[in-house]
Tab-separated table of C-alpha atoms in Angstrom:
chain	number	residue	atom	x	y	z
A	141	MET	CA	-17.433	50.056	-38.038
A	142	VAL	CA	-15.300	47.352	-36.381
A	143	THR	CA	-16.521	46.003	-33.097
A	144	PHE	CA	-13.858	44.555	-30.841
A	145	TYR	CA	-14.728	41.750	-28.438
A	146	LYS	CA	-14.159	42.562	-24.818
A	147	PRO	CA	-14.235	39.597	-22.460
A	148	PRO	CA	-16.348	40.104	-19.369
A	149	VAL	CA	-14.426	41.182	-16.327
A	150	LYS	CA	-14.457	38.443	-13.753
A	151	LYS	CA	-15.580	39.526	-10.369
A	152	VAL	CA	-12.895	38.768	-7.830
A	153	VAL	CA	-14.402	37.453	-4.642
A	154	GLU	CA	-12.193	37.970	-1.644
A	155	LYS	CA	-11.846	34.797	0.383
A	156	LYS	CA	-12.660	35.202	4.029
A	157	ALA	CA	-11.989	32.910	6.938
A	158	CYS	CA	-14.990	31.531	8.759
A	159	LYS	CA	-15.362	29.787	12.098
A	160	VAL	CA	-16.423	26.115	12.058
A	161	THR	CA	-16.790	23.227	14.487
A	162	CYS	CA	-15.686	19.812	13.235
A	163	THR	CA	-18.089	16.922	13.850
A	164	ASP	CA	-16.784	14.009	11.744
A	165	LEU	CA	-13.943	12.606	9.695
A	166	ASP	CA	-14.487	11.470	6.115
A	167	LEU	CA	-12.861	8.426	4.488
A	168	GLN	CA	-9.937	10.587	3.326
A	169	GLY	CA	-9.249	11.698	6.890
A	170	ARG	CA	-10.533	15.221	6.364
A	171	GLY	CA	-12.438	16.959	9.117
A	172	VAL	CA	-16.112	17.627	8.277
A	173	ALA	CA	-17.929	20.731	9.484
A	174	ARG	CA	-21.278	22.277	8.580
A	175	ASP	CA	-23.039	25.598	8.770
A	176	ASP	CA	-26.324	26.870	7.353
A	177	LYS	CA	-24.877	27.174	3.862
A	178	TYR	CA	-21.983	24.769	3.314
A	179	VAL	CA	-20.398	21.448	4.216
A	180	TYR	CA	-16.661	21.940	4.778
A	181	PHE	CA	-13.920	19.350	4.247
A	182	VAL	CA	-10.694	20.387	5.944
A	183	ASP	CA	-7.335	18.570	6.129
A	184	GLY	CA	-5.898	18.486	9.642
A	185	LEU	CA	-9.195	19.090	11.410
A	186	MET	CA	-10.674	16.490	13.759
A	187	PRO	CA	-13.968	16.070	15.632
A	188	GLY	CA	-14.229	18.561	18.497
A	189	ASP	CA	-11.925	21.151	16.930
A	190	VAL	CA	-13.163	24.727	16.624
A	191	ALA	CA	-11.194	26.552	13.961
A	192	ASN	CA	-11.045	29.374	11.482
A	193	VAL	CA	-10.824	27.978	7.947
A	194	LEU	CA	-10.270	29.598	4.567
A	195	GLN	CA	-12.245	28.431	1.553
A	196	ASP	CA	-10.062	26.795	-1.083
A	197	ASN	CA	-12.646	25.512	-3.555
A	198	VAL	CA	-16.434	25.788	-3.669
A	199	LYS	CA	-18.660	23.461	-5.659
A	200	GLY	CA	-22.331	23.875	-4.879
A	201	LYS	CA	-22.680	23.343	-1.160
A	202	ILE	CA	-19.367	21.477	-0.873
A	203	VAL	CA	-16.323	23.456	0.245
A	204	THR	CA	-12.722	22.348	0.641
A	205	ALA	CA	-10.888	24.608	3.035
A	206	LYS	CA	-7.608	25.106	4.885
A	207	ILE	CA	-7.047	25.777	8.561
A	208	THR	CA	-5.899	29.293	9.376
A	209	LYS	CA	-6.140	28.915	13.146
A	210	ILE	CA	-7.373	26.304	15.588
A	211	ILE	CA	-9.307	28.372	18.102
A	212	LYS	CA	-10.100	25.523	20.470
A	213	PRO	CA	-8.544	22.085	19.887
A	214	SER	CA	-10.495	18.919	20.591
A	215	GLU	CA	-9.938	17.437	24.033
A	216	LYS	CA	-8.952	14.217	22.238
A	217	ARG	CA	-6.399	15.840	19.916
A	218	GLN	CA	-3.068	14.083	20.430
A	219	LYS	CA	0.150	15.994	20.892
A	220	ALA	CA	2.891	15.416	18.367
A	221	ASP	CA	5.264	12.605	19.317
A	222	CYS	CA	7.378	13.042	16.176
A	223	GLU	CA	9.753	15.955	15.608
A	224	VAL	CA	8.907	16.207	11.892
A	225	GLN	CA	5.133	15.750	12.219
A	226	SER	CA	4.282	19.162	10.755
A	227	ARG	CA	6.419	18.530	7.658
A	228	CYS	CA	6.608	14.788	6.897
A	229	GLY	CA	3.675	13.445	4.884
A	230	GLY	CA	3.968	9.925	6.261
A	231	CYS	CA	1.655	10.020	9.304
A	232	SER	CA	-0.864	12.678	8.400
A	233	MET	CA	-3.419	11.454	10.968
A	234	GLN	CA	-1.275	11.056	14.083
A	235	HIS	CA	-3.196	13.860	15.818
A	236	VAL	CA	-6.286	11.601	15.872
A	237	PRO	CA	-6.568	8.774	18.467
A	238	ASP	CA	-6.218	5.342	16.855
A	239	GLU	CA	-9.674	4.133	17.890
A	240	MET	CA	-11.414	7.277	16.616
A	241	LEU	CA	-9.525	7.063	13.321
A	242	ILE	CA	-10.359	3.424	12.565
A	243	GLU	CA	-14.016	3.972	13.519
A	244	SER	CA	-14.209	6.895	11.094
A	245	LYS	CA	-12.764	4.688	8.343
A	246	VAL	CA	-15.399	2.019	8.991
A	247	LYS	CA	-18.194	4.617	8.882
A	248	GLY	CA	-16.736	6.107	5.698
A	249	ILE	CA	-16.688	2.689	4.022
A	250	GLU	CA	-20.281	2.035	5.038
A	251	LYS	CA	-21.404	5.349	3.503
A	252	LEU	CA	-19.382	4.757	0.338
A	253	PHE	CA	-20.773	1.257	-0.237
A	254	PHE	CA	-24.343	2.323	0.509
A	255	LYS	CA	-24.023	5.007	-2.155
A	256	ALA	CA	-22.465	2.574	-4.666
A	257	LEU	CA	-24.704	-0.449	-4.013
A	258	ASN	CA	-27.880	1.262	-2.816
A	259	GLN	CA	-27.904	-1.151	0.095
A	260	SER	CA	-26.295	-1.338	3.513
A	261	LEU	CA	-23.302	-3.484	4.264
A	262	PRO	CA	-23.703	-6.193	6.907
A	263	PRO	CA	-22.398	-5.167	10.344
A	264	VAL	CA	-18.603	-5.079	10.359
A	265	SER	CA	-17.318	-8.503	11.473
A	266	PHE	CA	-13.802	-7.589	12.583
A	267	ILE	CA	-11.371	-4.716	13.000
A	268	HIS	CA	-7.758	-5.891	13.084
A	269	ARG	CA	-5.476	-3.463	14.921
A	270	GLU	CA	-1.974	-3.492	16.389
A	271	ASP	CA	0.496	-1.051	17.935
A	272	SER	CA	0.902	2.087	15.825
A	273	HIS	CA	4.652	2.317	16.610
A	274	ASN	CA	7.528	0.257	15.189
A	275	TYR	CA	5.148	-1.695	12.966
A	276	ARG	CA	6.607	-0.963	9.547
A	277	ARG	CA	9.105	-3.562	8.327
A	278	ALA	CA	9.571	-2.190	4.808
A	279	CYS	CA	10.050	1.351	3.499
A	280	ARG	CA	11.640	3.434	0.775
A	281	PHE	CA	13.868	6.452	1.379
A	282	ALA	CA	14.577	9.103	-1.217
A	283	ILE	CA	18.085	10.585	-1.388
A	284	ARG	CA	18.916	14.290	-1.633
A	285	GLY	CA	22.061	16.392	-1.441
A	286	ASP	CA	22.587	19.300	0.935
A	287	HIS	CA	25.844	21.282	0.692
A	288	GLY	CA	27.633	18.318	-0.838
A	289	LYS	CA	26.341	15.734	1.631
A	290	LEU	CA	23.638	13.153	0.952
A	291	TYR	CA	20.820	12.411	3.349
A	292	LEU	CA	17.848	10.035	3.465
A	293	GLY	CA	14.317	11.240	3.927
A	294	PHE	CA	10.587	11.137	3.236
A	295	ARG	CA	8.635	13.584	1.123
A	296	GLU	CA	6.777	16.441	2.692
A	297	GLU	CA	3.001	16.223	2.438
A	298	LYS	CA	1.804	17.407	-0.993
A	299	SER	CA	5.337	18.466	-1.942
A	300	HIS	CA	8.479	17.242	-3.685
A	301	ASN	CA	10.634	18.572	-0.861
A	302	LEU	CA	12.374	16.030	1.316
A	303	VAL	CA	12.402	15.867	5.110
A	304	LYS	CA	15.644	14.543	6.591
A	305	VAL	CA	14.989	11.418	8.640
A	306	SER	CA	17.407	9.686	10.995
A	307	LYS	CA	14.699	7.859	12.951
A	308	CYS	CA	10.996	7.154	12.404
A	309	LEU	CA	8.510	6.047	15.067
A	310	CYS	CA	6.737	3.791	12.558
A	311	LEU	CA	9.816	1.840	11.480
A	312	THR	CA	11.200	-1.220	13.213
A	313	ASP	CA	14.174	-0.756	15.530
A	314	ARG	CA	16.509	-2.610	13.175
A	315	ILE	CA	15.739	-0.236	10.290
A	316	ASN	CA	16.106	2.840	12.519
A	317	GLU	CA	19.481	1.649	13.783
A	318	ALA	CA	20.775	1.295	10.203
A	319	ILE	CA	19.741	4.712	8.829
A	320	THR	CA	22.565	6.880	10.220
A	321	PRO	CA	25.463	4.469	9.588
A	322	LEU	CA	24.196	3.754	6.073
A	323	THR	CA	23.995	7.506	5.387
A	324	LYS	CA	27.664	7.810	6.355
A	325	VAL	CA	28.613	4.961	4.013
A	326	ILE	CA	26.790	6.274	0.940
A	327	ASN	CA	28.503	9.633	1.425
A	328	THR	CA	31.859	7.877	0.921
A	329	LEU	CA	30.866	6.242	-2.375
A	330	LYS	CA	32.594	7.372	-5.570
A	331	GLN	CA	29.337	7.161	-7.539
A	332	LYS	CA	27.086	8.750	-4.927
A	333	GLU	CA	25.745	11.277	-7.446
A	334	HIS	CA	24.187	8.371	-9.377
A	335	LEU	CA	22.232	6.968	-6.437
A	336	GLY	CA	18.459	6.810	-6.822
A	337	HIS	CA	16.873	5.675	-3.573
A	338	ILE	CA	17.278	3.208	-0.724
A	339	GLU	CA	14.828	0.499	0.350
A	340	PHE	CA	14.767	-1.424	3.639
A	341	LEU	CA	13.168	-4.787	4.374
A	342	ASP	CA	13.307	-6.004	7.965
A	343	SER	CA	12.630	-9.656	7.259
A	344	ASP	CA	12.182	-12.526	9.713
A	345	GLY	CA	15.775	-13.370	8.818
A	346	ALA	CA	18.330	-10.648	8.123
A	347	LEU	CA	17.807	-6.949	7.433
A	348	GLY	CA	17.596	-6.295	3.688
A	349	ILE	CA	18.891	-3.107	2.051
A	350	LEU	CA	18.366	-2.262	-1.618
A	351	VAL	CA	20.408	0.460	-3.343
A	352	ARG	CA	19.119	1.767	-6.658
A	353	ILE	CA	21.663	3.435	-8.922
A	354	THR	CA	21.529	4.800	-12.479
A	355	LYS	CA	25.004	3.545	-13.386
A	356	THR	CA	26.665	0.148	-12.994
A	357	MET	CA	28.207	0.208	-9.532
A	358	CYS	CA	32.017	0.181	-9.470
A	359	ASP	CA	34.000	-2.436	-7.528
A	360	GLU	CA	35.223	0.035	-4.922
A	361	ASP	CA	31.690	1.089	-3.981
A	362	CYS	CA	30.560	-2.543	-3.930
A	363	MET	CA	33.325	-3.338	-1.466
A	364	ALA	CA	32.334	-0.435	0.785
A	365	LEU	CA	28.724	-1.643	0.895
A	366	GLU	CA	29.799	-5.257	1.406
A	367	THR	CA	31.954	-4.261	4.396
A	368	PHE	CA	29.053	-2.296	5.882
A	369	GLY	CA	26.655	-5.186	5.297
A	370	LYS	CA	28.918	-7.632	7.110
A	371	GLU	CA	29.318	-5.232	10.032
A	372	ILE	CA	25.578	-5.007	10.695
A	373	GLY	CA	24.610	-8.477	9.429
A	374	ALA	CA	22.527	-7.181	6.511
A	375	VAL	CA	21.744	-8.481	3.048
A	376	ILE	CA	22.534	-5.748	0.520
A	377	SER	CA	21.656	-5.741	-3.167
A	378	VAL	CA	21.979	-3.153	-5.903
A	379	VAL	CA	19.590	-2.523	-8.795
A	380	GLU	CA	21.630	-1.149	-11.691
A	381	PRO	CA	21.651	-0.893	-15.498
A	382	TYR	CA	22.901	-4.044	-17.196
A	383	ARG	CA	23.701	-5.164	-20.725
A	384	ASP	CA	24.061	-8.921	-21.243
A	385	PRO	CA	27.390	-9.497	-23.082
A	386	LEU	CA	25.984	-12.672	-24.648
A	387	VAL	CA	23.056	-10.848	-26.282
A	388	ILE	CA	23.535	-8.736	-29.413
A	389	SER	CA	21.553	-5.705	-28.344
A	390	LYS	CA	22.180	-2.105	-27.377
A	391	VAL	CA	19.221	-2.131	-25.023
A	392	GLU	CA	20.066	-1.859	-21.346
A	393	VAL	CA	17.917	-3.558	-18.733
A	394	THR	CA	18.124	-3.432	-14.962
A	395	ARG	CA	19.222	-6.259	-12.734
A	396	GLU	CA	19.323	-6.853	-9.004
A	397	ARG	CA	22.745	-8.023	-7.856
A	398	PHE	CA	23.635	-9.170	-4.340
A	399	ILE	CA	26.545	-7.236	-2.812
A	400	CYS	CA	26.427	-8.842	0.631
A	401	GLY	CA	24.580	-11.949	1.807
A	402	SER	CA	22.145	-13.969	-0.265
A	403	VAL	CA	18.513	-14.932	-0.703
A	404	GLU	CA	19.102	-17.670	1.892
A	405	ASP	CA	19.405	-15.024	4.614
A	406	LEU	CA	16.296	-13.017	3.763
A	407	PHE	CA	12.823	-14.467	4.335
A	408	VAL	CA	9.372	-13.797	5.783
A	409	ILE	CA	7.131	-16.225	7.632
A	410	SER	CA	3.540	-16.219	6.344
A	411	HIS	CA	1.276	-18.356	8.511
A	412	GLY	CA	4.102	-20.769	9.269
A	413	VAL	CA	5.426	-20.907	5.694
A	414	LYS	CA	8.963	-19.659	5.060
A	415	ILE	CA	9.100	-17.474	1.939
A	416	LYS	CA	12.576	-16.456	0.803
A	417	CYS	CA	12.765	-13.022	-0.770
A	418	LYS	CA	15.070	-10.297	-2.041
A	419	PRO	CA	15.544	-6.757	-0.734
A	420	SER	CA	13.392	-5.628	-3.688
A	421	SER	CA	10.520	-8.045	-2.932
A	422	PHE	CA	7.089	-6.668	-2.063
A	423	VAL	CA	5.887	-7.893	1.318
A	424	GLN	CA	3.021	-6.765	3.526
A	425	ILE	CA	4.695	-4.091	5.633
A	426	ASN	CA	2.817	-4.779	8.875
A	427	LYS	CA	3.835	-8.258	10.025
A	428	ASN	CA	1.286	-8.642	12.855
A	429	ILE	CA	-1.647	-7.338	10.806
A	430	ASN	CA	-0.620	-9.570	7.901
A	431	GLU	CA	-0.843	-12.625	10.157
A	432	LYS	CA	-4.351	-11.622	11.275
A	433	MET	CA	-5.298	-10.990	7.660
A	434	LEU	CA	-4.077	-14.469	6.682
A	435	ASN	CA	-6.117	-16.056	9.465
A	436	THR	CA	-9.239	-14.216	8.315
A	437	VAL	CA	-8.778	-15.034	4.619
A	438	LEU	CA	-8.162	-18.741	5.279
A	439	THR	CA	-11.271	-18.895	7.474
A	440	MET	CA	-13.396	-17.186	4.827
A	441	LEU	CA	-12.116	-19.497	2.093
A	442	GLY	CA	-12.623	-22.588	4.219
A	443	ALA	CA	-9.555	-23.938	2.451
A	444	GLN	CA	-9.090	-27.684	2.857
A	445	ASP	CA	-7.820	-30.803	1.132
A	446	ASN	CA	-9.033	-31.413	-2.442
A	447	GLN	CA	-10.414	-27.880	-2.943
A	448	ASN	CA	-9.401	-25.896	-6.014
A	449	ILE	CA	-8.570	-22.242	-5.252
A	450	MET	CA	-7.300	-19.354	-7.369
A	451	ASP	CA	-5.123	-16.511	-5.990
A	452	LEU	CA	-5.077	-13.493	-8.301
A	453	PHE	CA	-2.429	-10.751	-7.923
A	454	CYS	CA	-0.496	-13.255	-5.802
A	455	GLY	CA	2.938	-11.576	-5.640
A	456	ILE	CA	5.516	-13.852	-4.015
A	457	GLY	CA	2.764	-16.054	-2.564
A	458	ASN	CA	1.711	-14.404	0.710
A	459	PHE	CA	-1.728	-16.077	0.418
A	460	THR	CA	-0.881	-18.838	-2.041
A	461	MET	CA	1.610	-20.677	0.158
A	462	PRO	CA	-0.539	-20.822	3.326
A	463	ILE	CA	-3.532	-21.946	1.223
A	464	ALA	CA	-1.444	-24.756	-0.296
A	465	LYS	CA	-0.338	-25.766	3.213
A	466	THR	CA	-4.002	-26.632	4.022
A	467	GLY	CA	-3.916	-29.305	1.302
A	468	ALA	CA	-5.929	-27.346	-1.241
A	469	HIS	CA	-4.696	-27.013	-4.804
A	470	VAL	CA	-4.056	-23.328	-5.473
A	471	VAL	CA	-3.066	-21.402	-8.601
A	472	GLY	CA	-1.304	-18.083	-7.969
A	473	VAL	CA	-1.285	-15.544	-10.812
A	474	ASP	CA	0.675	-12.305	-11.194
A	475	ILE	CA	2.120	-10.148	-13.963
A	476	VAL	CA	5.652	-9.876	-12.520
A	477	SER	CA	7.564	-12.860	-13.874
A	478	LYS	CA	10.472	-12.481	-11.418
A	479	MET	CA	8.099	-12.740	-8.455
A	480	ILE	CA	6.436	-15.803	-9.979
A	481	GLU	CA	9.848	-17.413	-10.481
A	482	ASP	CA	10.712	-16.760	-6.816
A	483	ALA	CA	7.317	-18.110	-5.732
A	484	ARG	CA	7.817	-21.328	-7.699
A	485	ASN	CA	11.249	-21.838	-6.137
A	486	ASN	CA	9.864	-21.244	-2.639
A	487	ALA	CA	6.952	-23.640	-3.163
A	488	LYS	CA	9.313	-26.344	-4.415
A	489	GLU	CA	11.682	-25.883	-1.488
A	490	GLN	CA	8.813	-25.981	1.024
A	491	GLY	CA	7.392	-29.127	-0.561
A	492	LEU	CA	4.130	-27.383	-1.473
A	493	ASP	CA	3.491	-29.329	-4.671
A	494	LYS	CA	-0.152	-28.203	-4.739
A	495	ALA	CA	0.905	-24.591	-5.286
A	496	GLN	CA	1.020	-23.671	-8.975
A	497	PHE	CA	2.117	-20.253	-10.265
A	498	GLU	CA	1.351	-18.585	-13.598
A	499	VAL	CA	2.369	-15.295	-15.232
A	500	ALA	CA	-0.470	-13.202	-16.663
A	501	ASP	CA	-1.544	-9.587	-17.032
A	502	LEU	CA	-4.951	-9.582	-15.341
A	503	GLU	CA	-5.873	-6.321	-17.057
A	504	GLU	CA	-5.383	-7.865	-20.507
A	505	LEU	CA	-6.647	-10.986	-22.333
A	506	PHE	CA	-6.011	-13.976	-20.051
A	507	GLU	CA	-9.306	-15.887	-20.129
A	508	ASN	CA	-8.144	-18.457	-22.702
A	509	GLN	CA	-5.213	-19.714	-20.635
A	510	SER	CA	-5.641	-23.222	-19.259
A	511	TRP	CA	-5.556	-22.186	-15.586
A	512	ALA	CA	-8.349	-19.650	-16.237
A	513	LYS	CA	-10.573	-22.287	-17.874
A	514	ALA	CA	-10.423	-24.594	-14.853
A	515	GLN	CA	-13.184	-24.710	-12.241
A	516	TYR	CA	-12.599	-23.285	-8.770
A	517	ASP	CA	-14.306	-23.554	-5.415
A	518	SER	CA	-13.161	-20.111	-4.357
A	519	VAL	CA	-10.935	-17.196	-5.324
A	520	VAL	CA	-8.852	-14.724	-3.361
A	521	LEU	CA	-7.714	-11.531	-5.050
A	522	ASP	CA	-5.534	-8.735	-3.706
A	523	PRO	CA	-5.161	-6.111	-6.454
A	524	GLY	CA	-3.387	-2.761	-6.326
A	525	ARG	CA	-5.123	0.571	-5.813
A	526	GLN	CA	-6.614	0.481	-9.310
A	527	GLY	CA	-8.777	-2.484	-8.328
A	528	ALA	CA	-9.548	-5.545	-10.420
A	529	LYS	CA	-12.194	-4.520	-12.955
A	530	ARG	CA	-11.392	-7.061	-15.664
A	531	ALA	CA	-10.735	-9.905	-13.218
A	532	THR	CA	-13.986	-9.142	-11.399
A	533	LEU	CA	-15.999	-9.341	-14.629
A	534	PHE	CA	-14.242	-12.628	-15.445
A	535	LEU	CA	-15.147	-14.096	-12.027
A	536	ALA	CA	-18.741	-12.860	-12.270
A	537	LYS	CA	-19.126	-14.640	-15.600
A	538	LYS	CA	-17.390	-17.766	-14.303
A	539	LYS	CA	-19.782	-17.954	-11.306
A	540	VAL	CA	-17.135	-18.968	-8.775
A	541	PRO	CA	-19.071	-19.837	-5.580
A	542	LYS	CA	-16.982	-17.705	-3.219
A	543	ILE	CA	-14.711	-14.687	-3.663
A	544	VAL	CA	-12.535	-13.086	-1.003
A	545	LEU	CA	-11.468	-9.578	-2.000
A	546	ILE	CA	-8.651	-7.753	-0.225
A	547	SER	CA	-8.529	-4.085	-1.158
A	548	CYS	CA	-6.393	-1.104	-0.185
A	549	ASN	CA	-8.792	1.235	-2.031
A	550	PRO	CA	-12.429	1.178	-0.848
A	551	LEU	CA	-13.546	3.233	-3.858
A	552	ALA	CA	-12.164	0.668	-6.331
A	553	ALA	CA	-13.541	-2.149	-4.154
A	554	SER	CA	-17.054	-0.664	-4.197
A	555	ARG	CA	-16.917	-0.500	-7.998
A	556	ASP	CA	-15.758	-4.114	-8.309
A	557	VAL	CA	-18.270	-5.432	-5.766
A	558	GLN	CA	-21.043	-3.605	-7.632
A	559	GLU	CA	-20.363	-5.784	-10.685
A	560	LEU	CA	-20.520	-8.927	-8.574
A	561	ILE	CA	-23.808	-7.873	-6.964
A	562	LYS	CA	-25.268	-7.438	-10.457
A	563	ALA	CA	-24.149	-10.996	-11.285
A	564	GLY	CA	-26.010	-12.535	-8.354
A	565	TYR	CA	-23.484	-12.336	-5.525
A	566	GLU	CA	-23.926	-10.916	-2.043
A	567	ILE	CA	-21.598	-9.757	0.712
A	568	SER	CA	-21.456	-12.404	3.455
A	569	SER	CA	-19.086	-10.598	5.807
A	570	TRP	CA	-16.444	-7.885	5.823
A	571	GLY	CA	-13.991	-6.058	8.021
A	572	VAL	CA	-10.937	-3.834	8.017
A	573	CYS	CA	-7.245	-4.141	8.793
A	574	ASP	CA	-5.379	-1.126	10.160
A	575	MET	CA	-2.341	-1.936	8.039
A	576	PHE	CA	-1.003	1.644	8.143
A	577	PRO	CA	-1.926	3.242	11.507
A	578	ARG	CA	-1.856	7.056	11.770
A	579	THR	CA	-2.618	7.422	8.054
A	580	THR	CA	-5.726	7.697	5.871
A	581	HIS	CA	-5.031	4.223	4.449
A	582	VAL	CA	-7.349	1.315	5.238
A	583	GLU	CA	-7.302	-2.305	4.080
A	584	MET	CA	-10.603	-4.132	3.534
A	585	ILE	CA	-11.395	-7.843	3.416
A	586	ILE	CA	-14.756	-8.737	1.883
A	587	GLU	CA	-16.278	-12.218	1.695
A	588	ILE	CA	-18.590	-12.429	-1.321
A	589	SER	CA	-20.780	-15.473	-2.060
A	590	LEU	CA	-22.936	-16.523	-4.987
A	591	LYS	CA	-26.496	-16.599	-3.629
A	592	ASP	CA	-27.406	-20.004	-5.070
A	593	CYS	CA	-24.191	-21.525	-3.694
A	594	LYS	CA	-24.447	-20.329	-0.092
A	595	LYS	CA	-24.315	-23.135	2.424
C-alpha cells in the first residue's frame, strides 16, 4: 500500500491590532513600546504617542509592528512642515523634535557599545548640532517621466516610486532655486530619454550641477545646458560613455566633461583651506557641521609641526589638507584614483608640501606599501558604512599611539573599536555630529588611545 506524504497544515494566526504607549526611540529611529508579553519596535512612533499597532514580525519577545492609528499623539510631536512628508523618504524623523532625536541617538549608541564591548562608554564629550533647514549643500535627484514630461524627485520611503520635488526644506536656497528651471531645460533636450540622474553641489564658489547620461551627449544638448549654466552662474558637467580614439579597445569607459565653467569656479573651504572640486566630487554635505567636525578632529589629533599622521579613506582631502596646514606631515590614502589626483593638485596649488596622497584599496593587501610601513604618531580614518575592518586590524598590529575614528555607522564602529580594545586601546573621548538632521543618521567621532602611550 502506497502512503502519500501530506504536509502539515499551517495554522493561520489572524493578526490583531493592539494598543501601545511609546516610551523610547531606538538607534534606528523606531518607537519602542512594551506590554506584559512583548517589546514593540514601530516606525513612525515617538515617545508619548498612544497608538494601535499591527504586528508585522514576531521573534521571541521582539515584535516589529506598523501603526494603524495614533489614538493620542505625543504633546511634543511636530506638525509636518513639508508637503511631501508622508511620502518622501528623506526626512523620516521630522515629527520628532531635534533635541529629543539627537538624545535618543546618543542613548542608542551607548547601549550598542555596552553590548559590543561589555563596558560603558565615557560620558559623551560633545554633540555638534546646527539648523535642520537649508543645511544640505549636496544631493542627488532621480529622473522620471510622467505623460511625456520629465521631473526630478526623491524616492518614497521603502519604495522605488519617485516623489516629485520642486523645493526641499533641507536643501540650500541656491539648489532650490535651480530645480524648476533645470527641469524645464532637460525637458527640451533631444536625448532626454537617456538621462540617468542629476546631482547638485552648492560649493563655496559656484553652484555645481552634474548630469549623468547613458549616451554621449550631442552638441545641441550641450549648448542648451551651457546656455542655462551661464544664465544662473553654474558649473555644469556631464558624465557619459567614452571611448578613447587613441586606444585600440572596444571597451567604453565613463568620463566627466565640463559643459559650462571649470574646476576653477567650484571649491569648498575646509578649515581655511581651499579645495577645488568637480560637480561629481564627494564633499561633506553639511558645511557648518563639517567645520565643527574638523575642529574636533584636529584637537583630538593634537596635530603640530614635525608629527607624522595618516589619513585613511581621505577622499579629496577634507581632513588631510587642514592637518597639513598645521605643519604636520600627513599621508592621505583612498581607493579612488581620480580623487587622489585632484587632492594632489590641490595640495600643490595650496603650497601644502607636507601633504602626500596614495592610492590603495584598504580592504585588500596594502600593508607592504612604503607609506604603510612608516611610523605614525596618530591616524584619522573616515570609512564608509561598511566600516574599516582590515584597516583597524592593521592599526591594532602597528600600535599607532592614537586613532581618531569618524563613523557614519555606529554598528560598524562598535565592531572596529572592539578589535582595538582587544589590542590594548581604550576610548579617551567621543561625541556625535548631527550631520543629517531629521533622519536616523548619526555621525560619530571617537578618540582611541593606546594605554601605554597615554600622556
